[in-house]
Short mmCIF file of C-alpha atoms and ligand atoms in Angstrom, two decimals:
data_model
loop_
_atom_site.label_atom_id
_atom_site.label_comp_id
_atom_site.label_asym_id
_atom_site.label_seq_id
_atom_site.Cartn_x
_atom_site.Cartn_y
_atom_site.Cartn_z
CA UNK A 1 17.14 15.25 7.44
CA UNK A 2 19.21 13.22 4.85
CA UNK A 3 21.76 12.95 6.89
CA UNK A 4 20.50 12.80 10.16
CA UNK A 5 18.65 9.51 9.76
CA UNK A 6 19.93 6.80 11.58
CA UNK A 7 17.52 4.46 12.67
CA UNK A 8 14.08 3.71 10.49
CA UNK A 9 11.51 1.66 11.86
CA UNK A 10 9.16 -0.40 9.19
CA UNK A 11 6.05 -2.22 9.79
CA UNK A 12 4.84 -4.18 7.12
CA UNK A 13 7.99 -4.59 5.61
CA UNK A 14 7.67 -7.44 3.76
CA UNK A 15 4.71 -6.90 1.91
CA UNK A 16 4.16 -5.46 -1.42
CA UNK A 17 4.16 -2.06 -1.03
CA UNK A 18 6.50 -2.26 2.39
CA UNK A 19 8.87 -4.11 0.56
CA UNK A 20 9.38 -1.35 -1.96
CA UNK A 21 9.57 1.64 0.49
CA UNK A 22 12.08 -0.82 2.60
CA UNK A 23 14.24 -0.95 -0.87
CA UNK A 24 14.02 2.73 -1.45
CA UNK A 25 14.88 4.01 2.09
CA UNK A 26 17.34 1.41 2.08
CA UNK A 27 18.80 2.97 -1.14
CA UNK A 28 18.33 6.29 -0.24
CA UNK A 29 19.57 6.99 2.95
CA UNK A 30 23.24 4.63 2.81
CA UNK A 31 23.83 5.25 6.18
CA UNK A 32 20.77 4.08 8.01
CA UNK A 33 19.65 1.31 9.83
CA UNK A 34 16.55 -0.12 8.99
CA UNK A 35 14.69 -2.94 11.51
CA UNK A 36 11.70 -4.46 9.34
CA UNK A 37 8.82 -6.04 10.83
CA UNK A 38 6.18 -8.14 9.99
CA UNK A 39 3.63 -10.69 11.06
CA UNK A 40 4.20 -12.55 7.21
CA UNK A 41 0.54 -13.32 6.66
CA UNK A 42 -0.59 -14.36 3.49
CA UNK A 43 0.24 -11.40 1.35
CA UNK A 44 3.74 -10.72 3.15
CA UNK A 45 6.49 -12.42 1.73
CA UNK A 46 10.67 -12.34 3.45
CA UNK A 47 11.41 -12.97 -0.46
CA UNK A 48 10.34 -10.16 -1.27
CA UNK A 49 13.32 -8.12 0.42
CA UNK A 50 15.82 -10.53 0.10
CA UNK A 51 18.15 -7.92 -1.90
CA UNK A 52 18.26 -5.59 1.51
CA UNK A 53 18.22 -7.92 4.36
CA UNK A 54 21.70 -9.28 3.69
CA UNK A 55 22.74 -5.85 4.22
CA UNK A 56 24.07 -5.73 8.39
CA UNK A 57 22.22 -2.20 8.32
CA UNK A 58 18.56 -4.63 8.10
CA UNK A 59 17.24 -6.35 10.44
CA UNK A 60 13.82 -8.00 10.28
CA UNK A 61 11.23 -9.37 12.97
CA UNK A 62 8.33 -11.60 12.41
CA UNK A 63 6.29 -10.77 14.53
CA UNK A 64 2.51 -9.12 15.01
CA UNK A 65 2.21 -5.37 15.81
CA UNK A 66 -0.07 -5.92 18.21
CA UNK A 67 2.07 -7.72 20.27
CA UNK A 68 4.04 -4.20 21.45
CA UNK A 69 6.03 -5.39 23.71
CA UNK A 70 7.99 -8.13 21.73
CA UNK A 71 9.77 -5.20 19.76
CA UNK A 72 9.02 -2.02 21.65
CA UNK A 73 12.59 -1.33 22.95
CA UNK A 74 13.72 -1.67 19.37
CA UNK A 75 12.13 1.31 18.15
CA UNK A 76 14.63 3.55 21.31
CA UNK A 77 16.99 5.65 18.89
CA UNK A 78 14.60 5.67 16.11
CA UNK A 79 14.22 8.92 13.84
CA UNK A 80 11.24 7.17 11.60
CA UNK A 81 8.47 5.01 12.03
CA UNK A 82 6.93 3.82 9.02
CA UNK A 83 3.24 1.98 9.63
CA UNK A 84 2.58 0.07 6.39
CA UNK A 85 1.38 -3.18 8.19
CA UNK A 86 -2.69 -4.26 7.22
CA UNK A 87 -4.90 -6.51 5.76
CA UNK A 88 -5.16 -4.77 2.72
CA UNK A 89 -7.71 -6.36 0.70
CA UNK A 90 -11.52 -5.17 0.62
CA UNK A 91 -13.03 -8.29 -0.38
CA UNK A 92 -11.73 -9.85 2.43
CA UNK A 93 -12.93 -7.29 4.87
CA UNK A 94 -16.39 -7.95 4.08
CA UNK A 95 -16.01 -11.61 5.41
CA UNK A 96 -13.69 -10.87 8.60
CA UNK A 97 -13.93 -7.50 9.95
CA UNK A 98 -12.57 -7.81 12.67
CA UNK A 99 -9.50 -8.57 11.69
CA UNK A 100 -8.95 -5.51 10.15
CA UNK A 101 -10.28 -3.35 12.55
CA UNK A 102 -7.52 -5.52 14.41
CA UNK A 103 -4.54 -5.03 12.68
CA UNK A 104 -5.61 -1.66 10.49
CA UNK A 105 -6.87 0.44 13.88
CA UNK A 106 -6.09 -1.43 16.59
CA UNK A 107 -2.68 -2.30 15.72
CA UNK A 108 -1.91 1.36 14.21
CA UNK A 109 -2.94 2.70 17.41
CA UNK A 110 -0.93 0.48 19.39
CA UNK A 111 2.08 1.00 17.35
CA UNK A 112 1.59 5.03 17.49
CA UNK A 113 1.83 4.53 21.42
CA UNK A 114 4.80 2.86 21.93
CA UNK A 115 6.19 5.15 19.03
CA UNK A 116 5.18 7.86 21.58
CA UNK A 117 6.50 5.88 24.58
CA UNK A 118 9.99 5.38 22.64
CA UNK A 119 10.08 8.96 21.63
CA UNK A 120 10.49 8.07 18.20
CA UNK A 121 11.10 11.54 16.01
CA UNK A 122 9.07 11.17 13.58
CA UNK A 123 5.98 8.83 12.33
CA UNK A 124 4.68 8.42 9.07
CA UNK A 125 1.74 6.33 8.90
CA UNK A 126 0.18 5.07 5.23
CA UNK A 127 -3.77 5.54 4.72
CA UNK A 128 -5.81 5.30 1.57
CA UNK A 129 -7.75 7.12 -0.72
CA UNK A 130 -10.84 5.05 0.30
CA UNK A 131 -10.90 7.43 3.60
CA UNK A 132 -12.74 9.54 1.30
CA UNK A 133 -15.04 7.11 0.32
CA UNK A 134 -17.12 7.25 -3.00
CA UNK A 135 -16.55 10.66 -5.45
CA UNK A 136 -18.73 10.40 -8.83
CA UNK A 137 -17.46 13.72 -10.02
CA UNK A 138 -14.80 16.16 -9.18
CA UNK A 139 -12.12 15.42 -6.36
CA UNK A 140 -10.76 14.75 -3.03
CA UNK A 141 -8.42 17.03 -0.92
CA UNK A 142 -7.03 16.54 2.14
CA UNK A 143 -9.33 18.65 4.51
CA UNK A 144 -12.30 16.78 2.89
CA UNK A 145 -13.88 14.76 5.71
CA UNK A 146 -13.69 11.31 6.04
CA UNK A 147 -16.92 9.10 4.66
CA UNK A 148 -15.42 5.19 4.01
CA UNK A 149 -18.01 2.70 2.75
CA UNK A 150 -16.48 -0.61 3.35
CA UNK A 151 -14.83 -2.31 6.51
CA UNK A 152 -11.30 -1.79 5.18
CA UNK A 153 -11.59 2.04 4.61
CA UNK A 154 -13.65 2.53 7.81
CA UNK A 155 -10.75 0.23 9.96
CA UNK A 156 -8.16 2.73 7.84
CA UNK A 157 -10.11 5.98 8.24
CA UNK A 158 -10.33 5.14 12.49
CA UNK A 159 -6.85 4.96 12.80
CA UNK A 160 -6.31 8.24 10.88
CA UNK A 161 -8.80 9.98 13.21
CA UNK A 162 -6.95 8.03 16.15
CA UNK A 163 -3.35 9.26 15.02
CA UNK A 164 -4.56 12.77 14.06
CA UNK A 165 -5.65 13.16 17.70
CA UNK A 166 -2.03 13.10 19.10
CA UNK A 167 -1.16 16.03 16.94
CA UNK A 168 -2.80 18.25 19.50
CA UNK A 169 -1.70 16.53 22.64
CA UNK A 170 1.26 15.36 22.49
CA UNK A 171 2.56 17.95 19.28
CA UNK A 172 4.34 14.90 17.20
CA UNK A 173 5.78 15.05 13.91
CA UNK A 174 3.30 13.09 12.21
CA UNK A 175 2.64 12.48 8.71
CA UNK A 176 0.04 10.81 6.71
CA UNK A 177 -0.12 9.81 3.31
CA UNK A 178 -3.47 9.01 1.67
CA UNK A 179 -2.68 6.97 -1.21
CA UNK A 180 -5.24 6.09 -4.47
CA UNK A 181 -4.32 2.78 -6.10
CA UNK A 182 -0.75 1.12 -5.78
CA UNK A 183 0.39 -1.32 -8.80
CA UNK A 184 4.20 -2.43 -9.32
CA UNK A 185 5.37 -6.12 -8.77
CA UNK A 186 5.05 -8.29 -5.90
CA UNK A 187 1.17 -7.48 -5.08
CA UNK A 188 -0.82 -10.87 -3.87
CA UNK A 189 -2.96 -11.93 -6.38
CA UNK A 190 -6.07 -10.79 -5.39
CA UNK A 191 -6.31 -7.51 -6.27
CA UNK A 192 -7.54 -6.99 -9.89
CA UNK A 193 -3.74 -6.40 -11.73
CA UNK A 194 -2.19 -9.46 -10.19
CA UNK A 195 -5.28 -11.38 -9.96
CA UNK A 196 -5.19 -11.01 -13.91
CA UNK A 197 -2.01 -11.57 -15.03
CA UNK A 198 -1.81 -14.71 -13.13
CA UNK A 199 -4.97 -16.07 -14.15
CA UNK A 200 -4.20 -15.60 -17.73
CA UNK A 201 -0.32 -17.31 -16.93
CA UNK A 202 -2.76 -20.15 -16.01
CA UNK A 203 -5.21 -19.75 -18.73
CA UNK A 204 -7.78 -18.96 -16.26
CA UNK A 205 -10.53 -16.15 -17.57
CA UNK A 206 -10.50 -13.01 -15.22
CA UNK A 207 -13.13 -12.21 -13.16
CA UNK A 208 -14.02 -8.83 -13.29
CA UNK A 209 -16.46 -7.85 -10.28
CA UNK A 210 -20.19 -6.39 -11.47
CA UNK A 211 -20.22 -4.36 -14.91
CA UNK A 212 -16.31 -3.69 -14.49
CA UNK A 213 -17.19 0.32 -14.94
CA UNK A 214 -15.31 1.16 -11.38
CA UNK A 215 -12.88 3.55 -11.89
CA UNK A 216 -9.54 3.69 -10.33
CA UNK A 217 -6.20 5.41 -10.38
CA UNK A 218 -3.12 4.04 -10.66
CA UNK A 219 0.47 5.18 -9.03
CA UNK A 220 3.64 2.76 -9.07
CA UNK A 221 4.82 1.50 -6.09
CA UNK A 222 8.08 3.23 -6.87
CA UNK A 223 6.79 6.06 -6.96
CA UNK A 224 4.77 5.96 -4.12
CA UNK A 225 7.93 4.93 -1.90
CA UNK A 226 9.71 8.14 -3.94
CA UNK A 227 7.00 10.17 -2.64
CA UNK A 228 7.66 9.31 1.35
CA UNK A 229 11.05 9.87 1.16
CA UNK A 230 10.37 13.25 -0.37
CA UNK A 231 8.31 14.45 2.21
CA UNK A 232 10.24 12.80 4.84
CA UNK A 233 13.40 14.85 3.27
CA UNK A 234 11.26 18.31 3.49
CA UNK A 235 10.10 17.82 6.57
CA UNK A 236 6.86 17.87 6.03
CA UNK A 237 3.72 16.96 8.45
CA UNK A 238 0.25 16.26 8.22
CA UNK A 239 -2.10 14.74 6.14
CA UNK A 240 -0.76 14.03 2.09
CA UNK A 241 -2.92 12.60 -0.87
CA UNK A 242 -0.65 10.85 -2.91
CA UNK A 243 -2.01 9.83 -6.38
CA UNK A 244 -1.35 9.92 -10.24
CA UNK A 245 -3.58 11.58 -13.03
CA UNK A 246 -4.22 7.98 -14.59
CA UNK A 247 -7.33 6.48 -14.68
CA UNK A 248 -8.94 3.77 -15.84
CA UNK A 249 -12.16 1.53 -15.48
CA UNK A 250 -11.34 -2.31 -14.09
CA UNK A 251 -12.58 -3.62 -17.22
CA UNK A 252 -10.02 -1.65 -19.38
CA UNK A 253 -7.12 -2.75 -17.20
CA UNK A 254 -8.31 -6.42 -17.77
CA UNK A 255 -8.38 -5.88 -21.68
CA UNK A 256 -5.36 -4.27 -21.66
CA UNK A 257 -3.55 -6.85 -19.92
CA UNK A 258 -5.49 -9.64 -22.26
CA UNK A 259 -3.43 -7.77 -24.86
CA UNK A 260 -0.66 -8.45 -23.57
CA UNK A 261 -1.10 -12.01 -23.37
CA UNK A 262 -2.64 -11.92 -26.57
CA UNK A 263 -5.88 -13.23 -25.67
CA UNK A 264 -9.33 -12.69 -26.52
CA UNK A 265 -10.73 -10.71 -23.43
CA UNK A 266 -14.53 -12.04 -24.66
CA UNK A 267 -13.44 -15.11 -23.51
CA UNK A 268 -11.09 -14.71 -20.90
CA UNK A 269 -13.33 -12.02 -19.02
CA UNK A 270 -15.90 -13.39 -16.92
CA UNK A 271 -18.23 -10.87 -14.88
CA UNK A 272 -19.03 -12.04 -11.29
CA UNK A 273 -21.27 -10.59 -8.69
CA UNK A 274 -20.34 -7.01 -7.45
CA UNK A 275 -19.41 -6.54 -3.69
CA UNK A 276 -21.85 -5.79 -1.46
CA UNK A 277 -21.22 -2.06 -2.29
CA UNK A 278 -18.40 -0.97 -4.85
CA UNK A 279 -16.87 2.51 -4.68
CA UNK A 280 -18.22 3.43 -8.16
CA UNK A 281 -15.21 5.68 -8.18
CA UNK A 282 -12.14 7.06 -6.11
CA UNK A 283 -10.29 10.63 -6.63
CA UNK A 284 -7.63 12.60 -5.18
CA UNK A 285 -5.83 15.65 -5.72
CA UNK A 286 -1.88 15.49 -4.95
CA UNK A 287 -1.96 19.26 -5.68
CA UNK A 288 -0.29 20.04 -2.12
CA UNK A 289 2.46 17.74 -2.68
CA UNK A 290 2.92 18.70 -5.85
CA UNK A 291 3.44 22.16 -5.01
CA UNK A 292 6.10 21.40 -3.05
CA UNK A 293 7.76 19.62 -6.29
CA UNK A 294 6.99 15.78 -5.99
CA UNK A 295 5.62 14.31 -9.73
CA UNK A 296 4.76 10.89 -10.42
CA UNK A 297 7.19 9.44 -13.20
CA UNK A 298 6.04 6.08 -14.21
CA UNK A 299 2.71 5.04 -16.23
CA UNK A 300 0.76 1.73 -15.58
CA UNK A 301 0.66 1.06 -19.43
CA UNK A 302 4.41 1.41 -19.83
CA UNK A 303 5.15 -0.68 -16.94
CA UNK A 304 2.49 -3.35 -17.20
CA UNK A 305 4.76 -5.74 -19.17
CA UNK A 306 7.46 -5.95 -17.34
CA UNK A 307 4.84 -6.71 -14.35
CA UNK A 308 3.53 -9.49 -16.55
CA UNK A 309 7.12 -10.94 -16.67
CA UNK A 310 8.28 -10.87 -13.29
CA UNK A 311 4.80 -12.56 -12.34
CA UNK A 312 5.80 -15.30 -14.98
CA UNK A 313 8.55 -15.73 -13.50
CA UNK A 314 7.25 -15.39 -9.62
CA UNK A 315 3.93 -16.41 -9.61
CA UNK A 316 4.61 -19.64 -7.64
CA UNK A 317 6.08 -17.35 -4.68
CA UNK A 318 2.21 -17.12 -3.64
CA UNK A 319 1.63 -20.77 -2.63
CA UNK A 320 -1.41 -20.09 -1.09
CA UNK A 321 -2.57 -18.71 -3.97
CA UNK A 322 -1.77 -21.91 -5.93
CA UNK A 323 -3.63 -24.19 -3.48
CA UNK A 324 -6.59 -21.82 -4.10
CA UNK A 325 -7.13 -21.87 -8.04
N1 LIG B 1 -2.34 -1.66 -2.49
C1 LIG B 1 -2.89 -0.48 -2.72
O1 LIG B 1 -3.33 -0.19 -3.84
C2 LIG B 1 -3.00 0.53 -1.61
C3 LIG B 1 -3.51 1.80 -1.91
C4 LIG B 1 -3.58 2.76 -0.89
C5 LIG B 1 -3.15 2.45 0.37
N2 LIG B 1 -2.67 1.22 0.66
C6 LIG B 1 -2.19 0.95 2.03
O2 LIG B 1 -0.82 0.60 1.94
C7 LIG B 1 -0.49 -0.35 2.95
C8 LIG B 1 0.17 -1.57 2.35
O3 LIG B 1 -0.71 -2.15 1.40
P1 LIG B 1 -0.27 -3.40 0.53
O4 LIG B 1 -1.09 -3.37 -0.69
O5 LIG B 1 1.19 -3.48 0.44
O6 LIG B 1 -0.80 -4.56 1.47
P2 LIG B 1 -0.36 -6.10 1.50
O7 LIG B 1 -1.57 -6.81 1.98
O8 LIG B 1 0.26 -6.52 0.23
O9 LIG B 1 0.78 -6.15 2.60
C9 LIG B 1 0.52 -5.91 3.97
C10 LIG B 1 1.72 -6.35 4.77
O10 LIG B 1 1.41 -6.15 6.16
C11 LIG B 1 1.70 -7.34 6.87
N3 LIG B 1 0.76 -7.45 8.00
C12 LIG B 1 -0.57 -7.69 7.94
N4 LIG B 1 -1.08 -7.74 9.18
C13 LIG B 1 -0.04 -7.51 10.04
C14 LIG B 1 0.05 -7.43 11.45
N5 LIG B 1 -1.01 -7.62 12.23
N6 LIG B 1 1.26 -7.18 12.00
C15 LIG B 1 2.36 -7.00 11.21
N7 LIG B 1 2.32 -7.10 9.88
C16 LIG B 1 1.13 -7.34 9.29
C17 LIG B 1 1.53 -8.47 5.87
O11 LIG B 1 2.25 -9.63 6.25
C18 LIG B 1 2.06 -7.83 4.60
O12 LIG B 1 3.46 -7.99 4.51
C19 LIG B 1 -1.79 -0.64 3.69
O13 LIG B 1 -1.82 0.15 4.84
C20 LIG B 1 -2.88 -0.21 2.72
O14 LIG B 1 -4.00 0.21 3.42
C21 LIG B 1 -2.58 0.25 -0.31
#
């Protein structure tokens, strides 16, 4: 496969965990050309791959992926599709549904058409561990059905049922990856890691949803894009959890990243109201792609202060963000 990539089609290029797939494909496969779209909402930022699109072999589109036929005829030729593209954030899902049943099913289902329509070789589409919805005890693997609890997951889990479908009919190479929590650099700050390291850059407490007891695990973004190109290099298909073995509760990962700043977390924690429900917990077992030889290699707490720095250094990137606080 290595070698035989030519053309790789991105969606959601731009954003933070796009951005770092973009980079590693990029890296990873010298001889490929790589066209990067993106609608550039709030969270997406062209910054963000500035190091790649210099490169002639990158070309990037603004654009929505809705809107199918302003790119369709660029994904002719193309080995790999790559769907990263949503709205991403679960708080935000509870005040505009739509729009992520929208982007997250609509707009996957779209794009999985015309990939079909282009005879594209091989899709690769990027889900989430919230599919699975709530797990108290005990884990998630991949033939578990699908029970989300929030309008994100449930706009995530109908475009997995969606894209599973054409498995049968129309016998594509399809893979999906169902991914527990992301961290790395470049993440909008909203989500609880960025959220706290900026608010503490502005001396701003962090507000920790309910009793802050949710657990979640974390992978690196690195990682995670080290993870598609792996399977994309075995040739795999079907449906993937990706995750790490580290956990933590939210309130943990706020103290530890007080520490860091060295401030006192009594006072710079502030407990607000809980979403209207809260996955109490999230778990997945990677055991299938592990058996084929793919292994995490970075840890949250290792790589936490170099994430501090570069959002020191970046925070005013998210303008929005600025206007907000
Ligand atoms: N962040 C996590 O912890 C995590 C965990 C598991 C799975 N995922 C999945 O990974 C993917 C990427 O997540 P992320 O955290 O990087 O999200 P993000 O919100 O940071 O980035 C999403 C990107 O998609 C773009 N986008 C949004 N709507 C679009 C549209 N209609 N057309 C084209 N582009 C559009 C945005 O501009 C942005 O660049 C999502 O599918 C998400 O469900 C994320």
């Amino acid at each position: 496969m290595k070698n035989k990539l030519k053309k790789i089609f991105i969606t959601g290029g731009a954003g933070f965990i796009g951005s770092h797939v973009a980079e590693s494909f990029f890296k990873n496969f010298p001889k490929c050309n790589i066209i990067i779209l993106d609608k550039l909402t709030y969270a997406g930022n062209k910054s963000f791959i500035s190091s790649i699109t210099k490169s002639k072999r990158v070309k990037f589109i603004k654009c929505d992926i809705i809107n199918t036929n302003k790119y369709s005829r660029l994904l002719k030729n193309c080995d790999l599709a790559i769907n990263i593209a949503a709205e991403s954030h679960v708080d935000n899902s509870f005040i505009s549904p739509l729009n992520f049943t929208k982007t997250n099913s609509l707009g996957a289902h779209a794009f999985l058409l015309e990939c079909i329509k282009r005879k594209v070789k091989k899709i690769l589409h990027i889900s989430s561990d919230e599919v699975y919805g709530e797990k108290i005890t005990g884990t998630c693997y991949e033939n578990q059905l699908v029970n989300p609890t929030n309008p994100y997951s449930a706009s995530k889990a109908a475009a997995e049922v969606l894209i599973n479908s054409y498995k049968y009919t129309y016998k594509k190479e399809i893979i999906i990856v169902r991914a527990n929590n992301i961290y790395g650099i470049r993440q909008y700050p909203e989500k609880l890691i960025s959220t706290s390291i900026v608010n503490l850059i502005k001396n701003k407490p962090i507000p920790i949803h309910g009793n802050g007891r949710n657990i979640r695990f974390y992978l690196s973004a690195v990682d995670f894009a080290n993870a598609l190109i792996f399977l994309v290099k075995k040739k795999e298909k079907g449906v993937y959890n990706i995750g790490s073995n580290f956990f933590e509760k939210n309130i943990n990962i706020a103290r530890h990243i007080c520490k860091i700043f060295k401030k006192n977390p009594k006072k710079f924690i502030k407990f607000t109201d809980d979403r209207l429900y809260n996955d109490k917990r999230y778990s997945v077992s990677s055991k299938k792609v592990q058996k084929l030889g793919w292994r995490p290699k970075r840890n949250l707490l290792k790589d936490l202060p170099m994430i501090v720095e570069w959002y020191k250094k970046n925070y005013k990137i998210f303008k929005k963000y600025e206007k907000k606080i």
